[in-house]
Coordinates of C-alpha atoms in Angstrom, one line a residue:
Chain A
X141 CA 0.0 0.0 0.0
X142 CA 1.3 3.5 -0.9
X143 CA -0.6 6.2 0.9
X144 CA 2.5 8.4 1.0
X145 CA 4.0 8.9 -2.5
X146 CA 7.7 8.8 -3.0
X147 CA 8.1 11.8 -5.3
X148 CA 7.1 15.4 -5.9
X149 CA 7.9 18.7 -7.4
X150 CA 8.4 22.4 -6.6
X151 CA 11.0 21.7 -4.0
X152 CA 13.4 24.0 -2.2
X153 CA 16.2 21.6 -1.7
X154 CA 17.9 23.5 1.1
X155 CA 14.6 23.8 3.0
X156 CA 13.8 20.2 2.4
X157 CA 17.1 19.1 3.8
X158 CA 16.2 21.1 6.9
X159 CA 12.8 19.4 7.1
X160 CA 14.4 16.0 6.9
X161 CA 16.8 17.1 9.7
X162 CA 13.8 18.3 11.9
X163 CA 12.0 15.0 11.5
X164 CA 15.3 13.3 12.3
X165 CA 15.6 15.3 15.5
X166 CA 12.0 14.3 16.3
X167 CA 13.1 10.7 15.8
X168 CA 16.0 11.1 18.2
X169 CA 13.6 12.6 20.8
X170 CA 11.4 9.6 20.2
X171 CA 14.2 7.2 21.0
X172 CA 14.7 9.1 24.2
X173 CA 11.0 8.6 25.0
X174 CA 11.3 4.9 24.2
X175 CA 14.2 4.6 26.6
X176 CA 12.3 6.5 29.3
X177 CA 9.3 4.3 28.7
X178 CA 11.4 1.1 29.2
X179 CA 13.8 2.3 31.9
X180 CA 12.0 0.3 34.7
X181 CA 11.5 -3.4 34.6
X182 CA 8.7 -4.3 37.0
X183 CA 6.9 -7.6 37.0
X184 CA 3.1 -7.6 36.5
X185 CA 2.7 -8.8 40.1
X186 CA 4.1 -5.5 41.3
X187 CA 0.9 -3.8 40.2
X188 CA -1.3 -6.0 42.3
X189 CA -3.5 -8.9 41.2
X190 CA -6.4 -6.5 40.2
X191 CA -4.3 -4.4 38.0
X192 CA -1.6 -6.8 36.7
X193 CA -3.5 -7.9 33.6
X194 CA -4.6 -4.4 32.5
X195 CA -1.1 -3.1 33.1
X196 CA 0.6 -5.9 31.0
X197 CA -1.8 -5.2 28.1
X198 CA -1.3 -1.5 28.4
X199 CA 2.5 -1.7 28.6
X200 CA 2.8 -4.1 25.7
X201 CA 0.4 -2.1 23.5
X202 CA 2.2 1.2 24.0
X203 CA 5.7 -0.3 23.7
X204 CA 4.6 -1.5 20.3
X205 CA 2.9 1.8 19.4
X206 CA 6.1 3.8 20.2
X207 CA 8.1 1.4 18.2
X208 CA 5.8 1.7 15.2
X209 CA 5.8 5.5 15.6
X210 CA 9.6 5.4 15.5
X211 CA 9.7 3.2 12.4
X212 CA 7.1 5.4 10.7
X213 CA 9.2 8.5 11.5
X214 CA 12.3 7.0 10.0
X215 CA 10.3 6.0 7.0
X216 CA 9.2 9.6 6.6
X217 CA 12.8 10.9 6.9
X218 CA 13.7 8.4 4.2
X219 CA 10.9 9.5 1.9
X220 CA 11.8 13.2 2.3
X221 CA 15.5 12.3 1.5
X222 CA 14.3 10.4 -1.6
X223 CA 12.3 13.4 -2.8
X224 CA 15.3 15.6 -2.4
X225 CA 17.6 13.2 -4.2
X226 CA 15.1 12.6 -7.0
X227 CA 14.6 16.3 -7.5
X228 CA 18.3 17.1 -7.4
X229 CA 18.9 14.5 -10.1
X230 CA 16.1 15.8 -12.2
X231 CA 17.4 19.3 -11.8
X232 CA 20.9 18.2 -12.9
X233 CA 19.5 16.5 -15.9
X234 CA 17.5 19.6 -16.9
X235 CA 20.7 21.7 -16.6
X236 CA 22.6 19.2 -18.9
X237 CA 19.7 19.4 -21.4
X238 CA 19.7 23.2 -21.3
X239 CA 23.5 23.2 -21.8
X240 CA 23.2 20.9 -24.7
X241 CA 20.6 23.1 -26.3
X242 CA 22.7 26.1 -25.7
X243 CA 25.8 24.4 -27.2
Chain B
X287 CA -15.8 -13.5 46.7
X288 CA -13.5 -10.6 47.0
X289 CA -11.2 -9.7 49.9
X290 CA -13.6 -6.8 50.6
X291 CA -16.7 -8.9 50.8
X292 CA -14.9 -11.6 52.9
X293 CA -13.8 -8.9 55.4
X294 CA -17.2 -7.3 55.4
X295 CA -18.6 -10.7 56.4
X296 CA -16.1 -10.9 59.3
X297 CA -16.9 -7.4 60.3
X298 CA -20.6 -8.2 60.6
X299 CA -19.8 -11.1 62.9
X300 CA -17.3 -9.1 65.0
X301 CA -19.7 -6.2 65.4
X302 CA -22.4 -8.4 66.7
X303 CA -20.2 -10.0 69.4
X304 CA -21.3 -8.5 72.7
X305 CA -21.4 -11.3 75.1
X306 CA -18.5 -13.4 76.4
X307 CA -20.4 -16.4 75.1
X308 CA -19.4 -15.2 71.7
X309 CA -15.7 -15.3 72.5
X310 CA -15.0 -18.6 70.5
X311 CA -16.8 -17.2 67.5
X312 CA -14.9 -13.9 67.9
X313 CA -11.6 -15.7 67.9
X314 CA -12.5 -17.8 64.9
X315 CA -13.6 -14.8 63.0
X316 CA -10.4 -12.9 63.8
X317 CA -8.5 -15.9 62.4
X318 CA -10.7 -15.8 59.3
X319 CA -10.0 -12.1 58.8
X320 CA -6.3 -12.6 59.3
X321 CA -6.5 -15.3 56.6
X322 CA -7.8 -12.9 54.0
X323 CA -4.9 -11.8 51.7
X324 CA -3.6 -8.3 52.2
X325 CA -3.7 -5.8 49.3
X326 CA -0.9 -7.0 47.1
X327 CA 1.6 -5.1 44.9
X328 CA 4.6 -2.9 45.3
X329 CA 3.8 0.8 45.6
X330 CA 7.4 1.7 45.0
X331 CA 7.6 -0.2 41.7
X332 CA 4.2 1.2 40.6
X333 CA 5.3 4.7 41.4
X334 CA 8.6 4.3 39.6
X335 CA 6.7 3.0 36.5
X336 CA 4.3 6.0 36.7
X337 CA 7.3 8.3 36.8
X338 CA 8.8 6.6 33.7
X339 CA 5.5 7.0 31.8
X340 CA 5.3 10.7 32.8
X341 CA 8.8 11.3 31.5
X342 CA 8.2 9.4 28.3
X343 CA 4.9 11.2 27.8
X344 CA 6.6 14.6 28.3
X345 CA 9.2 13.8 25.6
X346 CA 6.4 12.5 23.2
X347 CA 4.7 15.9 23.5
X348 CA 8.0 17.6 22.5
X349 CA 8.2 15.2 19.5
X350 CA 4.6 16.1 18.6
X351 CA 5.3 19.8 18.7
X352 CA 8.3 19.5 16.5
X353 CA 6.5 17.3 14.0
X354 CA 3.5 19.6 14.0
X355 CA 5.8 22.6 13.2
X356 CA 7.2 20.6 10.3
X357 CA 3.8 19.6 9.0
X358 CA 2.3 23.1 9.3
X359 CA 5.2 25.4 8.5
X360 CA 8.5 23.9 7.4
X361 CA 7.3 21.3 4.9
X362 CA 4.8 23.6 3.1
X363 CA 7.6 26.2 2.8
X364 CA 10.0 23.7 1.3
X365 CA 7.7 21.7 -0.9
X366 CA 4.5 22.6 -2.7
X367 CA 1.9 20.6 -4.7
X368 CA -0.5 17.8 -4.2
X369 CA 2.1 15.3 -3.2
X370 CA 3.5 17.7 -0.7
X371 CA 0.1 18.1 0.9
X372 CA -0.1 14.3 1.3
X373 CA 3.3 14.3 2.9
X374 CA 2.2 17.1 5.3
X375 CA -0.8 14.9 6.2
X376 CA 1.5 12.0 6.9
X377 CA 3.7 14.2 9.2
X378 CA 0.6 15.5 10.9
X379 CA -0.5 11.9 11.5
X380 CA 2.9 11.3 13.1
X381 CA 2.4 14.4 15.2
X382 CA -1.1 13.3 16.2
X383 CA 0.1 9.9 17.2
X384 CA 2.9 11.4 19.3
X385 CA 0.4 13.8 20.9
X386 CA -1.9 10.8 21.8
X387 CA 1.2 9.0 23.2
X388 CA 2.0 12.0 25.3
X389 CA -1.5 12.3 26.6
X390 CA -2.0 8.6 27.2
X391 CA 1.3 8.2 29.0
X392 CA 0.6 11.3 31.1
X393 CA -2.8 9.9 32.1
X394 CA -1.3 6.4 32.8
X395 CA 1.6 7.9 34.8
X396 CA -0.7 9.9 37.0
X397 CA -3.1 7.0 37.4
X398 CA -0.2 4.8 38.5
X399 CA 1.0 7.3 41.0
X400 CA -2.5 7.6 42.5
X401 CA -2.7 3.8 42.6
X402 CA 0.7 3.6 44.3
X403 CA -0.4 6.1 46.9
X404 CA -3.8 4.4 47.5
X405 CA -2.2 0.9 47.6
X406 CA 0.4 2.1 50.1
X407 CA -2.3 3.7 52.3
X408 CA -4.4 0.5 52.0
X409 CA -1.4 -1.8 52.9
X410 CA -0.6 0.4 55.9
X411 CA -4.2 0.4 57.0
X412 CA -4.5 -3.4 56.5
X413 CA -1.2 -4.0 58.4
X414 CA -2.3 -1.8 61.3
X415 CA -5.7 -3.5 61.4
X416 CA -4.0 -6.9 61.5
X417 CA -1.8 -5.9 64.4
X418 CA -4.9 -4.7 66.3
X419 CA -6.7 -7.9 65.5
X420 CA -3.8 -10.0 66.7
X421 CA -3.8 -8.0 69.9
X422 CA -7.5 -8.7 70.3
X423 CA -6.9 -12.4 69.8
X424 CA -4.1 -12.5 72.4
X425 CA -6.5 -11.1 75.0
X426 CA -8.8 -14.1 74.5
X427 CA -6.2 -16.3 76.2
X428 CA -3.6 -18.8 75.2
X429 CA -6.3 -21.1 73.7
X430 CA -7.4 -18.3 71.5
X431 CA -10.9 -18.0 73.1
X432 CA -11.7 -21.6 72.5
X433 CA -12.6 -22.3 76.1
X434 CA -13.1 -18.8 77.3
X435 CA -16.8 -19.1 77.3
X436 CA -16.4 -21.9 79.7
X437 CA -13.8 -20.4 82.0
X438 CA -13.6 -17.0 83.4
X439 CA -11.2 -14.4 82.1
X440 CA -8.5 -13.5 84.7
X441 CA -9.6 -9.9 84.1
X442 CA -13.2 -9.5 82.8
X443 CA -12.4 -6.2 81.1
X444 CA -10.1 -8.2 78.8
X445 CA -13.0 -9.4 76.8
X446 CA -14.4 -5.9 76.4
X447 CA -11.1 -4.6 75.3
X448 CA -10.7 -7.5 72.9
X449 CA -14.1 -6.8 71.3
X450 CA -13.2 -3.1 70.9
X451 CA -9.8 -3.9 69.4
X452 CA -11.4 -6.5 67.1
X453 CA -13.9 -3.9 65.9
X454 CA -11.2 -1.3 65.3
X455 CA -8.9 -3.8 63.6
X456 CA -11.5 -5.2 61.2
X457 CA -12.8 -1.7 60.4
X458 CA -9.3 -0.7 59.4
X459 CA -8.9 -3.8 57.2
X460 CA -12.3 -3.2 55.6
X461 CA -11.5 0.4 54.9
X462 CA -8.1 -0.7 53.4
X463 CA -9.7 -3.4 51.3
X464 CA -12.4 -1.0 50.0
X465 CA -9.7 1.6 49.0
X466 CA -7.6 -1.1 47.3
X467 CA -10.6 -2.6 45.5
X468 CA -12.1 0.7 44.3
X469 CA -8.8 2.3 43.3
X470 CA -7.5 -0.9 41.7
X471 CA -10.7 -1.3 39.6
X472 CA -10.5 2.3 38.5
X473 CA -6.8 1.9 37.6
X474 CA -7.4 -1.3 35.7
X475 CA -10.4 0.2 33.8
X476 CA -8.4 3.2 32.8
X477 CA -5.4 1.2 31.6
X478 CA -7.7 -1.1 29.6
X479 CA -9.2 2.0 27.9
X480 CA -5.8 3.6 27.3
X481 CA -4.3 0.4 25.9
X482 CA -6.8 0.6 23.1
X483 CA -5.6 4.1 22.2
X484 CA -2.5 2.5 20.8
X485 CA -3.9 2.3 17.3
X486 CA -1.2 1.9 14.8
X487 CA 0.8 -0.8 16.6
X488 CA -1.8 -3.6 16.0
X489 CA -2.1 -2.8 12.3
X490 CA 1.7 -2.8 11.9
X491 CA 1.9 -6.1 13.7
X492 CA -0.4 -7.5 11.0
X493 CA 2.0 -6.6 8.3
X494 CA 1.0 -3.1 7.4
X495 CA 3.7 -0.6 6.5
X496 CA 4.4 1.5 9.7
X497 CA 3.8 4.9 8.1
X498 CA 0.6 3.7 6.5
X499 CA -0.5 2.3 9.8
X500 CA 0.0 5.6 11.6
X501 CA -1.7 7.6 8.8
X502 CA -4.8 5.3 8.7
X503 CA -5.0 5.1 12.5
X504 CA -5.1 8.9 12.8
X505 CA -8.1 9.4 10.4
X506 CA -11.1 10.9 12.1
X507 CA -14.6 11.9 11.0
X508 CA -15.1 15.5 10.2
X509 CA -15.7 17.7 13.3
X510 CA -19.2 18.6 11.9
X511 CA -20.1 15.0 12.4
X512 CA -19.1 14.9 16.0
X513 CA -15.5 13.9 15.2
X514 CA -14.3 10.5 16.4
X515 CA -12.0 8.0 14.8
X516 CA -13.1 6.5 11.6
X517 CA -11.3 3.3 12.4
X518 CA -11.2 1.7 15.8
X519 CA -8.1 -0.2 16.8
X520 CA -10.0 -3.5 16.4
X521 CA -11.2 -2.5 13.0
X522 CA -7.8 -1.5 11.8
X523 CA -6.3 -4.8 13.2
X524 CA -9.1 -6.9 11.7
X525 CA -8.8 -5.2 8.3
X526 CA -5.1 -5.8 8.3
X527 CA -5.7 -9.5 9.2
X528 CA -8.2 -9.8 6.4
X529 CA -5.8 -8.2 3.9
X530 CA -3.2 -10.8 4.9
X531 CA -5.7 -13.5 4.2
X532 CA -6.4 -12.3 0.7
X533 CA -4.9 -13.9 -2.4
X534 CA -2.0 -11.9 -3.8
X535 CA -4.3 -10.8 -6.7
X536 CA -7.0 -9.6 -4.3
X537 CA -4.4 -7.9 -2.1
X538 CA -3.1 -6.1 -5.1
X539 CA -6.6 -5.0 -6.1
X540 CA -7.4 -3.7 -2.6
X541 CA -4.0 -1.9 -2.3
X542 CA -4.8 -0.2 -5.6
X543 CA -8.0 1.1 -4.2
X544 CA -6.2 2.4 -1.2
X545 CA -3.4 4.0 -3.2
X546 CA -5.9 5.7 -5.6
X547 CA -8.0 7.1 -2.7
X548 CA -8.3 10.8 -2.9
X549 CA -7.7 11.2 0.8
X550 CA -6.5 9.2 3.7
X551 CA -10.1 9.5 5.0
X552 CA -11.4 7.7 1.9
X553 CA -8.8 5.0 2.4
X554 CA -9.8 4.7 6.1
X555 CA -13.4 4.1 5.1
X556 CA -12.3 1.4 2.7
X557 CA -10.4 -0.3 5.5
X558 CA -13.4 0.1 7.8
X559 CA -15.6 -1.5 5.1
X560 CA -13.2 -4.4 4.9
X561 CA -13.2 -4.8 8.7
X562 CA -17.0 -5.0 8.7
X563 CA -16.8 -8.2 6.6
X564 CA -17.6 -6.8 3.2
X565 CA -16.3 -8.8 0.1
X566 CA -13.8 -7.2 -2.2
X567 CA -16.3 -6.8 -5.0
X568 CA -18.7 -5.1 -2.6
X569 CA -15.9 -2.7 -1.5
X570 CA -15.0 -2.0 -5.1
X571 CA -18.7 -1.0 -5.8
X572 CA -18.7 1.0 -2.6
X573 CA -15.6 2.9 -3.6
X574 CA -16.9 3.6 -7.0
X575 CA -19.8 5.4 -5.3
X576 CA -17.8 7.4 -2.7
X577 CA -14.7 8.1 -4.8
X578 CA -16.1 11.2 -6.4
X579 CA -16.5 12.6 -2.9
X580 CA -13.1 11.3 -1.6
X581 CA -11.8 14.8 -0.9
X582 CA -15.0 16.0 0.8
X583 CA -14.5 15.0 4.4
X584 CA -17.9 16.4 5.5
X585 CA -19.7 14.4 2.8
X586 CA -17.8 11.2 3.8
X587 CA -18.7 11.7 7.5
X588 CA -22.3 12.6 6.9
X589 CA -23.0 9.6 4.5
X590 CA -20.8 6.9 5.9
X591 CA -20.9 7.4 9.7
X592 CA -23.9 8.0 11.9
X593 CA -23.5 10.9 14.3
X594 CA -24.7 9.2 17.5
X595 CA -23.2 11.9 19.8
X596 CA -25.7 14.5 18.7
X597 CA -28.2 12.2 16.8
X598 CA -28.3 14.4 13.7
X599 CA -28.3 13.7 10.0
X600 CA -27.5 16.5 7.7
X601 CA -27.8 18.9 10.6
X602 CA -31.3 17.7 11.5
X603 CA -31.9 16.2 15.0
X604 CA -35.7 16.3 15.0
X605 CA -37.7 15.0 12.1
X606 CA -41.3 15.9 11.5
X607 CA -42.9 12.7 10.3
X608 CA -45.3 13.0 7.4
X609 CA -48.9 12.7 8.5
X610 CA -48.2 14.1 12.0
X611 CA -49.5 17.4 13.2
X612 CA -47.1 20.3 12.8
X613 CA -44.5 20.3 15.5
X614 CA -44.9 16.5 16.1
X615 CA -42.2 14.1 15.2
X616 CA -39.3 12.1 16.6
X617 CA -35.5 12.4 17.0
X618 CA -33.9 11.6 13.6
X619 CA -32.7 8.1 14.5
X620 CA -35.6 7.3 16.8
X621 CA -37.6 4.1 16.5
X622 CA -40.7 6.3 16.6
X623 CA -44.0 4.7 17.9
X624 CA -43.1 1.1 17.0
X625 CA -41.9 -1.4 19.6
X626 CA -38.8 -2.3 17.6
X627 CA -36.2 -1.0 20.0
X628 CA -34.1 -4.1 19.6
X629 CA -34.1 -3.8 15.8
X630 CA -33.5 0.0 15.9
X631 CA -30.6 -0.2 18.4
X632 CA -29.0 -3.1 16.5
X633 CA -29.4 -1.4 13.1
X634 CA -27.9 1.9 14.3
X635 CA -25.0 0.0 15.9
X636 CA -24.4 -1.8 12.6
X637 CA -24.5 1.5 10.7
X638 CA -21.8 2.7 13.1
X639 CA -19.6 -0.3 12.2
X640 CA -20.2 -0.7 8.4
X641 CA -19.9 2.3 6.1
X642 CA -21.2 0.2 3.1
X643 CA -24.5 -0.4 5.1
X644 CA -24.6 3.3 6.1
X645 CA -24.2 4.5 2.5
X646 CA -27.1 2.3 1.5
X647 CA -29.2 4.0 4.3
X648 CA -28.2 7.5 3.5
X649 CA -28.2 7.4 -0.3
X650 CA -29.8 4.2 -1.4
X651 CA -26.5 3.6 -3.2
X652 CA -27.3 6.5 -5.5
X653 CA -25.2 9.4 -4.3
X654 CA -25.5 12.3 -6.6
X655 CA -29.0 11.5 -7.6
X656 CA -31.2 14.5 -6.6
X657 CA -33.0 13.9 -3.3
X658 CA -31.4 10.5 -2.8
X659 CA -29.7 11.6 0.4
X660 CA -32.4 14.0 1.7
X661 CA -33.4 13.6 5.3
X662 CA -36.8 12.2 4.4
X663 CA -35.3 9.6 2.1
X664 CA -32.8 8.6 4.8
X665 CA -35.6 8.4 7.4
X666 CA -37.7 6.3 5.1
X667 CA -34.9 3.8 4.4
X668 CA -33.9 3.7 8.1
X669 CA -37.4 2.9 9.3
X670 CA -37.9 0.3 6.7
X671 CA -34.7 -1.4 7.8
X672 CA -35.7 -1.2 11.5
X673 CA -39.0 -2.9 10.5
X674 CA -37.5 -5.6 8.3
X675 CA -35.0 -6.5 11.1
X676 CA -37.9 -6.4 13.6
X677 CA -39.9 -8.9 11.5
X678 CA -36.8 -11.1 11.3
X679 CA -36.5 -11.1 15.0
X680 CA -40.3 -11.8 15.5
X681 CA -40.1 -14.8 13.2
X682 CA -37.1 -16.1 15.2
X683 CA -39.1 -15.7 18.4
X684 CA -42.0 -17.7 16.8
X685 CA -44.5 -14.9 17.2
X686 CA -47.9 -15.6 15.8
X687 CA -47.4 -12.8 13.2
X688 CA -45.1 -10.0 12.4
X689 CA -45.4 -6.2 12.4
X690 CA -47.8 -4.5 11.7
X691 CA -50.1 -7.3 12.7
X692 CA -48.1 -8.0 15.9
X693 CA -46.1 -5.3 17.8
X694 CA -45.1 -6.8 21.1
X695 CA -41.4 -6.2 20.9
X696 CA -38.8 -9.0 20.7
X697 CA -37.8 -11.8 23.1
X698 CA -34.3 -13.0 23.9
X699 CA -34.2 -15.4 20.9
X700 CA -35.0 -12.7 18.4
X701 CA -32.7 -10.3 20.1
X702 CA -29.8 -12.8 19.9
X703 CA -30.5 -13.6 16.2
X704 CA -30.3 -9.9 15.3
X705 CA -27.1 -9.4 17.4
X706 CA -25.5 -12.2 15.5
X707 CA -26.8 -11.5 12.0
X708 CA -25.9 -7.8 12.2
X709 CA -23.2 -7.2 14.8
X710 CA -21.7 -10.6 14.8
X711 CA -21.1 -10.5 11.1
X712 CA -19.7 -6.9 11.2
X713 CA -17.3 -7.6 14.0
X714 CA -16.4 -11.2 13.1
X715 CA -17.5 -12.3 16.7
X716 CA -20.5 -14.4 17.7
X717 CA -22.7 -12.8 20.4
X718 CA -24.3 -14.6 23.3
X719 CA -27.0 -13.5 25.8
X720 CA -25.9 -12.9 29.4
X721 CA -28.6 -12.6 32.0
X722 CA -28.0 -9.9 34.7
X723 CA -29.6 -10.5 38.1
X724 CA -28.3 -7.8 40.4
X725 CA -25.3 -5.7 41.1
X726 CA -23.0 -8.8 41.5
X727 CA -23.7 -9.9 38.0
X728 CA -23.3 -6.3 36.7
X729 CA -20.0 -6.0 38.5
X730 CA -18.8 -9.2 37.0
X731 CA -19.9 -8.2 33.5
X732 CA -18.4 -4.7 33.6
X733 CA -14.9 -5.6 32.6
X734 CA -16.2 -7.7 29.7
X735 CA -18.4 -4.9 28.5
X736 CA -15.5 -2.4 28.6
X737 CA -13.2 -4.8 26.8
X738 CA -15.8 -5.3 24.1
X739 CA -16.7 -1.7 23.4
X740 CA -13.0 -0.7 23.7
X741 CA -12.5 -3.2 20.9
X742 CA -15.2 -1.6 18.8
X743 CA -17.8 -4.3 19.5
X744 CA -21.1 -2.7 20.6
X745 CA -23.0 -4.4 23.5
X746 CA -26.8 -4.4 23.4
X747 CA -28.3 -4.0 26.9
X748 CA -31.8 -4.7 28.1
X749 CA -33.3 -2.5 30.8
X750 CA -36.5 -2.5 32.8
X751 CA -38.5 -0.7 35.4
X752 CA -40.4 -3.9 36.4
X753 CA -43.2 -3.3 34.0
X754 CA -41.8 -2.1 30.8
X755 CA -38.5 -3.1 29.1
X756 CA -36.3 -1.6 26.5
X757 CA -33.1 -2.3 24.6
X758 CA -30.3 0.2 24.2
X759 CA -26.7 -0.4 23.1
X760 CA -23.4 0.4 24.8
X761 CA -21.1 1.9 22.2
X762 CA -18.2 3.5 24.1
X763 CA -16.2 3.6 27.2
X764 CA -13.6 6.0 28.6
X765 CA -12.4 4.0 31.6
X766 CA -14.8 5.4 34.1
X767 CA -18.0 5.8 32.1
X768 CA -20.0 4.0 29.4
X769 CA -21.6 5.6 26.4
X770 CA -25.1 4.1 25.7
X771 CA -27.1 4.8 22.6
X772 CA -30.9 4.8 23.2
X773 CA -32.9 4.0 20.0
X774 CA -35.2 6.9 20.9
X775 CA -32.5 8.8 19.0
X776 CA -29.8 9.9 21.4
X777 CA -26.8 8.8 23.4
X778 CA -25.8 9.4 27.0
X779 CA -23.0 8.6 29.4
X780 CA -23.4 6.7 32.7
X781 CA -20.7 6.0 35.2
X782 CA -19.4 2.5 35.7
X783 CA -20.9 2.7 39.2
X784 CA -24.3 3.6 37.8
X785 CA -24.1 0.6 35.5
X786 CA -23.1 -1.7 38.4
X787 CA -25.8 -0.4 40.8
X788 CA -28.6 -0.3 38.2
X789 CA -29.0 3.4 38.1
X790 CA -29.5 3.8 34.4
X791 CA -32.8 5.7 34.6
X792 CA -31.4 9.0 33.3
X793 CA -31.1 7.4 29.8
X794 CA -34.9 6.7 29.6
X795 CA -36.5 9.3 31.8
X796 CA -37.5 11.3 28.7
X797 CA -40.5 8.9 28.6
X798 CA -41.3 8.2 32.3
X799 CA -41.3 5.9 34.2
X800 CA -37.6 5.5 33.6
X801 CA -36.1 2.0 33.3
X802 CA -33.0 2.0 35.6
X803 CA -32.3 -1.8 35.9
X804 CA -30.2 -3.8 33.5
X805 CA -31.4 -7.4 33.1
X806 CA -29.4 -8.7 30.2
X807 CA -26.7 -8.0 27.7
X808 CA -25.6 -9.5 24.4
X809 CA -21.8 -10.1 24.7
X810 CA -19.4 -10.8 22.0
X811 CA -17.6 -14.1 22.7
X812 CA -14.0 -12.8 22.7

């Protein structure tokens, strides 16, 4: 499934590099959050028999969610890089074509 | 039996001990109370985990802010065009998920800290109560009171003091157990609710691309339609599982539909249609009908998702029925004057699950044809569907006839048939009837009800006032309250405690006498 296309036009390459960098910083922060999330290692029994099952389900679900969010964020960084690379290549090709015409 | 109810039983016995003749019973009851397990768990570990969640939540909110800035400002400044807008939507979805993570972890962190405090208080109270009970027991003599009704105490005041200490000790233990039980239940309910806010994780686990999973999970109905997520976690997960079960060719066809969707919202409704059990050809026909409106989020919300929060369709919450006097009518989704509450609640719950079904109700599968989606056309289709479901239920009940000849409502057989044919099919889960006979049954059912509705499986509920009975359907939960749709055309919230203690009258008091008591539910089997 491709809901987020890999290409695009009308790009300011310098700004786009900054965008990829910002998303990359967000990813770094997210890895900090993931570390904070997992810094304790309690057992389910520590939460009491009434709460143990709910806590286990919660903790597992959100560990997975943060992990997926991290993967999705890196995927976005990669897509933005790809757009920049594709556009830069297209721009170079255009310049060569123009040079040829001028020559 | 819970620790609390066991201790309350002991308390009742101890409080009634007033004569020295009761000394053996007093001693035995003290032993019983001391045998009840103390509130278990480690407040220090719980508190530390709460701190960890709070810290992680705070960092997630920073992530959300940074990504939101990228989506709203930096990306549009760097990249323009249709594809760039889609990319911005994707970054917004990342930001939304990080925001949700921040809020959820914040709530969970605070809840764990409260639970740690309350558990610590409960454990101290329990411990103190046990010490006092042991002291009381020691005053009953070396044989623990076994013979003290036959022999004299060396000091007669010892028995009086023992009784006072026993009463104090058991009261402390009961208070502690009540605090642990109530706080533990509240914490468990909240964590169950918050676990289901982790929306993208389940879809990704079923093979969906992580970024697609986050984008689809973030899609919501338009605010004008009361908002709310288009896809529940369970729907997203079920759709992902069903996609995995398709042949490669079918999978490719469905992915093509998603890829060609005009908006993530259109794609989300396609996933919802799949989750509701529709076949690929049916979804392709559905998409052909909605695709022209794929960018019109208000249109998608109005025609594909009932607004049960406000009970409106196309901005109309009260419909003047043809043939009635001016000013007379019913709420838009109301069952009206027919005793088809079971059918009406089940049909609306199905419409909430299945956008293909809802499109048929709102447009007759003819969107764009003048008048096809008018309020009166919608009302007509809705009520015909209520009645046809009602008649199906009546036949299952073995009634001597069907509506309009017979209009006595449905019995438990007809109710269960409709729950399974409508909701069971749309959720992929069979339903079974559970009788409720008092607060104990309600308490036992509460966690199953919460689990079901948190998973996107509505739970029909029967209520009564002793004379009349009615069916409504539980459609939501927030950890401490349940949202219940009444087929008189509106929804309301009740606290978990009101559900447990049969105080549901506020939901039906618009037509007195109200019906406060739950006597049965249709529960999904998993």
